[in-house]
Amino acid sequence: SAVISQKPSRDICQRGTSLTIQCQVDSQVTMMFWYRQQPGQSLTLIATANQGSEATYESGFVIDKFPISRPNLTFSTLTVSNMSPEDSSIYLCSVEEWNGTYGYTFGSGTRLTVV
Amino acid sequence: GQQVMQIPQYQHVQEGEDFTTYCNSSTTLSNIQWYKQRPGGHPVFLIQLVKSGEVKKQKRLTFQFGEAKKNSSLHITATQTTDVGTYFCAGRALNKFYFGSGTKLNVKP
């Protein structure tokens, strides 16, 4: 399965600033996703990162707040903009692969604390 | 709106006992996935079920997808302490994923 390098693993940020999270995959993948997970809670899909076009955002998430880049089939970034303490969460990228059957791999996550 | 309900929220078992978690969707799903997340870790993909009535096994784990493709279950036979973690289902409908709230499994040795 794909190996994902997600950076940073954690950060503490001041409110009003922005943080960019990166995910690098060791193989080309068509589908990449960005999720948010509060500690002890389930996962919420933020958006699907589309290569060469604008990301597809889920209800409640907007591009101005969570801009996403997908310059190629192995890399994506998620920016959390103008942060507030409510943005404190774990952010995860995920990829979909096809090797005869579908498989899904998550990055190790970015634990963000906004103070 | 679309959602996937998962029960129970918590399950405490003695090592060797069986464990089952259930997911129910309000609408028909195109497929359903199961993940395991250890404390402090990220979700790890276990399996995807696509066909109506599908049953798949992975060693002590048995996964089922209902005939109507609205419900699914994960059953673990003879739990071990290594099974500790939170198990999530994720239903796919209209190209979107809907995660269940998870079942946190604790196994007492």
PDB file of C-alpha atoms in Angstrom:
ATOM      1  CA  SER A   1       0.000   0.000   0.000  1.00  0.00           C
ATOM      2  CA  ALA A   2       0.986   3.622  -0.428  1.00  0.00           C
ATOM      3  CA  VAL A   3       3.241   5.255   2.117  1.00  0.00           C
ATOM      4  CA  ILE A   4       2.249   8.779   3.125  1.00  0.00           C
ATOM      5  CA  SER A   5       4.504  11.328   4.742  1.00  0.00           C
ATOM      6  CA  GLN A   6       2.424  13.968   6.521  1.00  0.00           C
ATOM      7  CA  LYS A   7       4.003  17.083   7.990  1.00  0.00           C
ATOM      8  CA  PRO A   8       4.048  18.606  10.492  1.00  0.00           C
ATOM      9  CA  SER A   9       3.056  15.946  13.010  1.00  0.00           C
ATOM     10  CA  ARG A  10       1.962  18.601  15.462  1.00  0.00           C
ATOM     11  CA  ASP A  11       2.018  22.352  15.909  1.00  0.00           C
ATOM     12  CA  ILE A  12       0.887  25.019  18.332  1.00  0.00           C
ATOM     13  CA  CYS A  13      -0.223  28.170  16.561  1.00  0.00           C
ATOM     14  CA  GLN A  14      -1.398  31.632  17.499  1.00  0.00           C
ATOM     15  CA  ARG A  15      -4.949  32.564  16.636  1.00  0.00           C
ATOM     16  CA  GLY A  16      -5.257  34.558  13.439  1.00  0.00           C
ATOM     17  CA  THR A  17      -2.319  32.816  11.778  1.00  0.00           C
ATOM     18  CA  SER A  18      -2.356  30.082   9.122  1.00  0.00           C
ATOM     19  CA  LEU A  19      -0.795  26.625   8.982  1.00  0.00           C
ATOM     20  CA  THR A  20      -0.103  24.552   5.888  1.00  0.00           C
ATOM     21  CA  ILE A  21      -0.095  20.774   6.219  1.00  0.00           C
ATOM     22  CA  GLN A  22       1.621  18.674   3.588  1.00  0.00           C
ATOM     23  CA  CYS A  23       1.070  15.110   2.434  1.00  0.00           C
ATOM     24  CA  GLN A  24       3.559  13.385   0.165  1.00  0.00           C
ATOM     25  CA  VAL A  25       2.709   9.971  -1.256  1.00  0.00           C
ATOM     26  CA  ASP A  26       5.298   7.514  -2.542  1.00  0.00           C
ATOM     27  CA  SER A  27       3.156   6.596  -5.552  1.00  0.00           C
ATOM     28  CA  GLN A  28       0.718   8.310  -7.891  1.00  0.00           C
ATOM     29  CA  VAL A  29      -2.843   8.256  -6.591  1.00  0.00           C
ATOM     30  CA  THR A  30      -5.973   9.647  -8.166  1.00  0.00           C
ATOM     31  CA  MET A  31      -8.012  10.364  -5.052  1.00  0.00           C
ATOM     32  CA  MET A  32      -6.723  12.265  -2.028  1.00  0.00           C
ATOM     33  CA  PHE A  33      -8.887  13.358   0.860  1.00  0.00           C
ATOM     34  CA  TRP A  34      -8.518  15.659   3.847  1.00  0.00           C
ATOM     35  CA  TYR A  35     -10.232  14.855   7.147  1.00  0.00           C
ATOM     36  CA  ARG A  36     -10.581  16.438  10.560  1.00  0.00           C
ATOM     37  CA  GLN A  37     -10.847  14.415  13.756  1.00  0.00           C
ATOM     38  CA  GLN A  38     -11.428  15.786  17.205  1.00  0.00           C
ATOM     39  CA  PRO A  39      -9.712  13.636  19.873  1.00  0.00           C
ATOM     40  CA  GLY A  40     -11.944  10.715  20.735  1.00  0.00           C
ATOM     41  CA  GLN A  41     -14.383  11.563  17.949  1.00  0.00           C
ATOM     42  CA  SER A  42     -15.126  10.279  14.488  1.00  0.00           C
ATOM     43  CA  LEU A  43     -13.708  11.590  11.224  1.00  0.00           C
ATOM     44  CA  THR A  44     -15.233  14.391   9.208  1.00  0.00           C
ATOM     45  CA  LEU A  45     -14.375  14.774   5.542  1.00  0.00           C
ATOM     46  CA  ILE A  46     -13.250  18.304   4.733  1.00  0.00           C
ATOM     47  CA  ALA A  47     -12.668  17.980   1.007  1.00  0.00           C
ATOM     48  CA  THR A  48     -11.492  15.844  -1.859  1.00  0.00           C
ATOM     49  CA  ALA A  49      -8.281  17.167  -3.385  1.00  0.00           C
ATOM     50  CA  ASN A  50      -8.521  17.027  -7.181  1.00  0.00           C
ATOM     51  CA  GLN A  51      -5.379  17.095  -9.299  1.00  0.00           C
ATOM     52  CA  GLY A  52      -5.401  20.015 -11.681  1.00  0.00           C
ATOM     53  CA  SER A  53      -8.664  21.495 -10.493  1.00  0.00           C
ATOM     54  CA  GLU A  54     -10.304  23.027  -7.453  1.00  0.00           C
ATOM     55  CA  ALA A  55     -10.946  20.817  -4.464  1.00  0.00           C
ATOM     56  CA  THR A  56     -14.462  19.564  -3.758  1.00  0.00           C
ATOM     57  CA  TYR A  57     -15.544  20.764  -0.320  1.00  0.00           C
ATOM     58  CA  GLU A  58     -18.068  19.163   1.991  1.00  0.00           C
ATOM     59  CA  SER A  59     -20.901  21.047   3.605  1.00  0.00           C
ATOM     60  CA  GLY A  60     -19.615  23.367   6.281  1.00  0.00           C
ATOM     61  CA  PHE A  61     -16.129  23.757   4.815  1.00  0.00           C
ATOM     62  CA  VAL A  62     -15.116  26.551   2.443  1.00  0.00           C
ATOM     63  CA  ILE A  63     -12.105  27.239   0.283  1.00  0.00           C
ATOM     64  CA  ASP A  64     -11.281  30.555   1.941  1.00  0.00           C
ATOM     65  CA  LYS A  65     -10.865  28.821   5.293  1.00  0.00           C
ATOM     66  CA  PHE A  66      -9.298  25.567   4.077  1.00  0.00           C
ATOM     67  CA  PRO A  67      -7.503  26.194   0.769  1.00  0.00           C
ATOM     68  CA  ILE A  68      -6.153  22.995  -0.777  1.00  0.00           C
ATOM     69  CA  SER A  69      -3.523  22.464  -3.418  1.00  0.00           C
ATOM     70  CA  ARG A  70      -2.976  19.330  -5.503  1.00  0.00           C
ATOM     71  CA  PRO A  71      -0.218  20.147  -7.990  1.00  0.00           C
ATOM     72  CA  ASN A  72       0.397  16.514  -8.983  1.00  0.00           C
ATOM     73  CA  LEU A  73      -0.672  12.939  -8.249  1.00  0.00           C
ATOM     74  CA  THR A  74       1.706  12.486  -5.299  1.00  0.00           C
ATOM     75  CA  PHE A  75       1.334  15.670  -3.266  1.00  0.00           C
ATOM     76  CA  SER A  76      -1.297  17.823  -1.604  1.00  0.00           C
ATOM     77  CA  THR A  77      -1.468  20.580   0.967  1.00  0.00           C
ATOM     78  CA  LEU A  78      -4.228  21.775   3.264  1.00  0.00           C
ATOM     79  CA  THR A  79      -4.023  25.239   4.788  1.00  0.00           C
ATOM     80  CA  VAL A  80      -5.985  26.147   7.887  1.00  0.00           C
ATOM     81  CA  SER A  81      -6.419  29.909   7.576  1.00  0.00           C
ATOM     82  CA  ASN A  82      -7.063  32.624  10.134  1.00  0.00           C
ATOM     83  CA  MET A  83      -7.092  30.031  12.900  1.00  0.00           C
ATOM     84  CA  SER A  84      -9.188  30.159  16.028  1.00  0.00           C
ATOM     85  CA  PRO A  85      -9.172  27.770  19.014  1.00  0.00           C
ATOM     86  CA  GLU A  86     -12.144  25.962  17.430  1.00  0.00           C
ATOM     87  CA  ASP A  87      -9.776  24.788  14.677  1.00  0.00           C
ATOM     88  CA  SER A  88      -7.776  22.784  17.205  1.00  0.00           C
ATOM     89  CA  SER A  89      -8.046  19.223  15.972  1.00  0.00           C
ATOM     90  CA  ILE A  90      -6.213  16.404  14.246  1.00  0.00           C
ATOM     91  CA  TYR A  91      -6.018  16.794  10.473  1.00  0.00           C
ATOM     92  CA  LEU A  92      -5.449  13.725   8.307  1.00  0.00           C
ATOM     93  CA  CYS A  93      -4.890  13.127   4.643  1.00  0.00           C
ATOM     94  CA  SER A  94      -5.955   9.892   3.008  1.00  0.00           C
ATOM     95  CA  VAL A  95      -5.500   8.302  -0.400  1.00  0.00           C
ATOM     96  CA  GLU A  96      -7.452   5.771  -2.402  1.00  0.00           C
ATOM     97  CA  GLU A  97      -5.545   3.077  -4.285  1.00  0.00           C
ATOM     98  CA  TRP A  98      -6.503   0.376  -6.703  1.00  0.00           C
ATOM     99  CA  ASN A  99      -4.507  -2.860  -6.670  1.00  0.00           C
ATOM    100  CA  GLY A 100      -7.195  -5.196  -7.857  1.00  0.00           C
ATOM    101  CA  THR A 101      -9.310  -4.027  -4.950  1.00  0.00           C
ATOM    102  CA  TYR A 102      -9.666  -0.608  -3.424  1.00  0.00           C
ATOM    103  CA  GLY A 103      -7.571   0.287  -0.408  1.00  0.00           C
ATOM    104  CA  TYR A 104      -7.330   3.426   1.660  1.00  0.00           C
ATOM    105  CA  THR A 105      -4.296   4.705   3.522  1.00  0.00           C
ATOM    106  CA  PHE A 106      -4.158   7.540   6.028  1.00  0.00           C
ATOM    107  CA  GLY A 107      -1.287   9.815   6.875  1.00  0.00           C
ATOM    108  CA  SER A 108      -0.118   9.868  10.465  1.00  0.00           C
ATOM    109  CA  GLY A 109      -2.012  13.078  11.149  1.00  0.00           C
ATOM    110  CA  THR A 110      -1.249  16.623  12.244  1.00  0.00           C
ATOM    111  CA  ARG A 111      -2.271  17.565  15.760  1.00  0.00           C
ATOM    112  CA  LEU A 112      -3.039  21.277  15.708  1.00  0.00           C
ATOM    113  CA  THR A 113      -3.520  23.372  18.821  1.00  0.00           C
ATOM    114  CA  VAL A 114      -4.563  26.995  18.411  1.00  0.00           C
ATOM    115  CA  VAL A 115      -3.928  29.264  21.368  1.00  0.00           C
TER     116      VAL A 115
ATOM    117  CA  GLY B   1     -29.284  14.242   5.869  1.00  0.00           C
ATOM    118  CA  GLN B   2     -27.226  11.180   5.124  1.00  0.00           C
ATOM    119  CA  GLN B   3     -25.643   9.641   8.176  1.00  0.00           C
ATOM    120  CA  VAL B   4     -24.305   6.354   9.423  1.00  0.00           C
ATOM    121  CA  MET B   5     -25.175   5.270  12.935  1.00  0.00           C
ATOM    122  CA  GLN B   6     -22.797   2.929  14.742  1.00  0.00           C
ATOM    123  CA  ILE B   7     -23.402   0.969  17.929  1.00  0.00           C
ATOM    124  CA  PRO B   8     -22.353   0.304  20.572  1.00  0.00           C
ATOM    125  CA  GLN B   9     -20.268   3.323  21.496  1.00  0.00           C
ATOM    126  CA  TYR B  10     -18.153   1.291  23.906  1.00  0.00           C
ATOM    127  CA  GLN B  11     -17.597  -2.392  24.493  1.00  0.00           C
ATOM    128  CA  HIS B  12     -15.590  -3.967  27.275  1.00  0.00           C
ATOM    129  CA  VAL B  13     -14.896  -7.677  26.902  1.00  0.00           C
ATOM    130  CA  GLN B  14     -12.809 -10.312  28.582  1.00  0.00           C
ATOM    131  CA  GLU B  15     -10.050 -11.691  26.410  1.00  0.00           C
ATOM    132  CA  GLY B  16     -11.430 -14.655  24.487  1.00  0.00           C
ATOM    133  CA  GLU B  17     -14.959 -13.265  24.260  1.00  0.00           C
ATOM    134  CA  ASP B  18     -16.493 -12.256  20.963  1.00  0.00           C
ATOM    135  CA  PHE B  19     -17.222  -8.674  19.873  1.00  0.00           C
ATOM    136  CA  THR B  20     -19.577  -7.175  17.315  1.00  0.00           C
ATOM    137  CA  THR B  21     -20.124  -3.608  16.129  1.00  0.00           C
ATOM    138  CA  TYR B  22     -22.984  -2.555  13.875  1.00  0.00           C
ATOM    139  CA  CYS B  23     -23.504   0.247  11.383  1.00  0.00           C
ATOM    140  CA  ASN B  24     -26.805   1.398   9.930  1.00  0.00           C
ATOM    141  CA  SER B  25     -27.362   3.916   7.173  1.00  0.00           C
ATOM    142  CA  SER B  26     -30.493   5.923   6.463  1.00  0.00           C
ATOM    143  CA  THR B  27     -29.961   5.402   2.732  1.00  0.00           C
ATOM    144  CA  THR B  28     -28.499   2.799   0.417  1.00  0.00           C
ATOM    145  CA  LEU B  29     -24.716   2.751   0.265  1.00  0.00           C
ATOM    146  CA  SER B  30     -22.555   1.968  -2.740  1.00  0.00           C
ATOM    147  CA  ASN B  31     -19.999   0.397  -0.423  1.00  0.00           C
ATOM    148  CA  ILE B  32     -18.885   0.359   3.167  1.00  0.00           C
ATOM    149  CA  GLN B  33     -15.424   0.355   4.655  1.00  0.00           C
ATOM    150  CA  TRP B  34     -14.101  -0.631   8.041  1.00  0.00           C
ATOM    151  CA  TYR B  35     -11.161   0.932   9.856  1.00  0.00           C
ATOM    152  CA  LYS B  36      -9.310   0.313  13.101  1.00  0.00           C
ATOM    153  CA  GLN B  37      -7.697   3.115  15.043  1.00  0.00           C
ATOM    154  CA  ARG B  38      -5.415   2.392  17.947  1.00  0.00           C
ATOM    155  CA  PRO B  39      -5.194   4.962  20.758  1.00  0.00           C
ATOM    156  CA  GLY B  40      -2.982   7.803  19.547  1.00  0.00           C
ATOM    157  CA  GLY B  41      -2.782   6.366  16.050  1.00  0.00           C
ATOM    158  CA  HIS B  42      -4.361   7.036  12.696  1.00  0.00           C
ATOM    159  CA  PRO B  43      -7.130   4.969  11.089  1.00  0.00           C
ATOM    160  CA  VAL B  44      -5.983   1.788   9.371  1.00  0.00           C
ATOM    161  CA  PHE B  45      -8.087   0.432   6.523  1.00  0.00           C
ATOM    162  CA  LEU B  46      -9.347  -3.088   7.124  1.00  0.00           C
ATOM    163  CA  ILE B  47     -11.705  -3.894   4.269  1.00  0.00           C
ATOM    164  CA  GLN B  48     -14.267  -2.624   1.792  1.00  0.00           C
ATOM    165  CA  LEU B  49     -17.560  -4.402   1.089  1.00  0.00           C
ATOM    166  CA  VAL B  50     -19.373  -3.696  -2.144  1.00  0.00           C
ATOM    167  CA  LYS B  51     -21.901  -6.411  -2.927  1.00  0.00           C
ATOM    168  CA  SER B  52     -25.296  -6.914  -1.357  1.00  0.00           C
ATOM    169  CA  GLY B  53     -25.122  -9.656   1.283  1.00  0.00           C
ATOM    170  CA  GLU B  54     -21.333  -9.855   1.033  1.00  0.00           C
ATOM    171  CA  VAL B  55     -19.422 -11.621   3.795  1.00  0.00           C
ATOM    172  CA  LYS B  56     -15.637 -11.428   4.076  1.00  0.00           C
ATOM    173  CA  LYS B  57     -13.281 -12.884   6.630  1.00  0.00           C
ATOM    174  CA  GLN B  58      -9.853 -11.835   7.773  1.00  0.00           C
ATOM    175  CA  LYS B  59      -8.590 -14.375  10.305  1.00  0.00           C
ATOM    176  CA  ARG B  60     -10.763 -13.755  13.400  1.00  0.00           C
ATOM    177  CA  LEU B  61     -12.626 -10.827  11.814  1.00  0.00           C
ATOM    178  CA  THR B  62     -15.871 -11.327   9.868  1.00  0.00           C
ATOM    179  CA  PHE B  63     -17.425  -8.459   7.917  1.00  0.00           C
ATOM    180  CA  GLN B  64     -20.970  -8.432   6.577  1.00  0.00           C
ATOM    181  CA  PHE B  65     -22.849  -6.093   4.254  1.00  0.00           C
ATOM    182  CA  GLY B  66     -26.628  -6.265   4.439  1.00  0.00           C
ATOM    183  CA  GLU B  67     -28.864  -7.332   1.589  1.00  0.00           C
ATOM    184  CA  ALA B  68     -30.292  -3.821   1.286  1.00  0.00           C
ATOM    185  CA  LYS B  69     -26.792  -2.280   1.500  1.00  0.00           C
ATOM    186  CA  LYS B  70     -27.893  -0.153   4.415  1.00  0.00           C
ATOM    187  CA  ASN B  71     -26.235  -1.991   7.273  1.00  0.00           C
ATOM    188  CA  SER B  72     -23.007  -3.727   8.070  1.00  0.00           C
ATOM    189  CA  SER B  73     -21.307  -5.495  10.932  1.00  0.00           C
ATOM    190  CA  LEU B  74     -17.844  -6.400  12.093  1.00  0.00           C
ATOM    191  CA  HIS B  75     -17.504  -9.461  14.314  1.00  0.00           C
ATOM    192  CA  ILE B  76     -14.328 -10.460  16.105  1.00  0.00           C
ATOM    193  CA  THR B  77     -14.092 -14.015  17.389  1.00  0.00           C
ATOM    194  CA  ALA B  78     -12.119 -14.740  20.538  1.00  0.00           C
ATOM    195  CA  THR B  79     -10.795 -11.228  21.130  1.00  0.00           C
ATOM    196  CA  GLN B  80      -7.182 -10.635  22.036  1.00  0.00           C
ATOM    197  CA  THR B  81      -5.591  -7.659  23.751  1.00  0.00           C
ATOM    198  CA  THR B  82      -4.154  -6.632  20.376  1.00  0.00           C
ATOM    199  CA  ASP B  83      -7.724  -5.982  19.197  1.00  0.00           C
ATOM    200  CA  VAL B  84      -7.995  -2.945  21.485  1.00  0.00           C
ATOM    201  CA  GLY B  85      -8.890   0.226  19.598  1.00  0.00           C
ATOM    202  CA  THR B  86     -11.764   2.062  17.987  1.00  0.00           C
ATOM    203  CA  TYR B  87     -13.476   0.495  15.001  1.00  0.00           C
ATOM    204  CA  PHE B  88     -15.101   2.835  12.467  1.00  0.00           C
ATOM    205  CA  CYS B  89     -17.344   2.068   9.561  1.00  0.00           C
ATOM    206  CA  ALA B  90     -17.502   4.485   6.629  1.00  0.00           C
ATOM    207  CA  GLY B  91     -20.353   4.274   4.176  1.00  0.00           C
ATOM    208  CA  ARG B  92     -19.995   5.660   0.682  1.00  0.00           C
ATOM    209  CA  ALA B  93     -22.978   7.272  -1.020  1.00  0.00           C
ATOM    210  CA  LEU B  94     -22.995   9.694  -3.957  1.00  0.00           C
ATOM    211  CA  ASN B  95     -19.192   9.746  -3.918  1.00  0.00           C
ATOM    212  CA  LYS B  96     -19.042  10.921  -0.316  1.00  0.00           C
ATOM    213  CA  PHE B  97     -17.887   9.077   2.804  1.00  0.00           C
ATOM    214  CA  TYR B  98     -19.961   9.069   5.965  1.00  0.00           C
ATOM    215  CA  PHE B  99     -18.115   7.807   9.014  1.00  0.00           C
ATOM    216  CA  GLY B 100     -19.849   6.143  11.912  1.00  0.00           C
ATOM    217  CA  SER B 101     -19.120   7.445  15.388  1.00  0.00           C
ATOM    218  CA  GLY B 102     -16.952   4.425  16.148  1.00  0.00           C
ATOM    219  CA  THR B 103     -17.010   1.616  18.698  1.00  0.00           C
ATOM    220  CA  LYS B 104     -14.269   1.707  21.269  1.00  0.00           C
ATOM    221  CA  LEU B 105     -13.207  -1.821  22.210  1.00  0.00           C
ATOM    222  CA  ASN B 106     -11.395  -2.587  25.410  1.00  0.00           C
ATOM    223  CA  VAL B 107     -10.156  -6.117  26.027  1.00  0.00           C
ATOM    224  CA  LYS B 108      -9.293  -7.197  29.547  1.00  0.00           C
ATOM    225  CA  PRO B 109      -6.580  -9.830  29.785  1.00  0.00           C
TER     226      PRO B 109
END
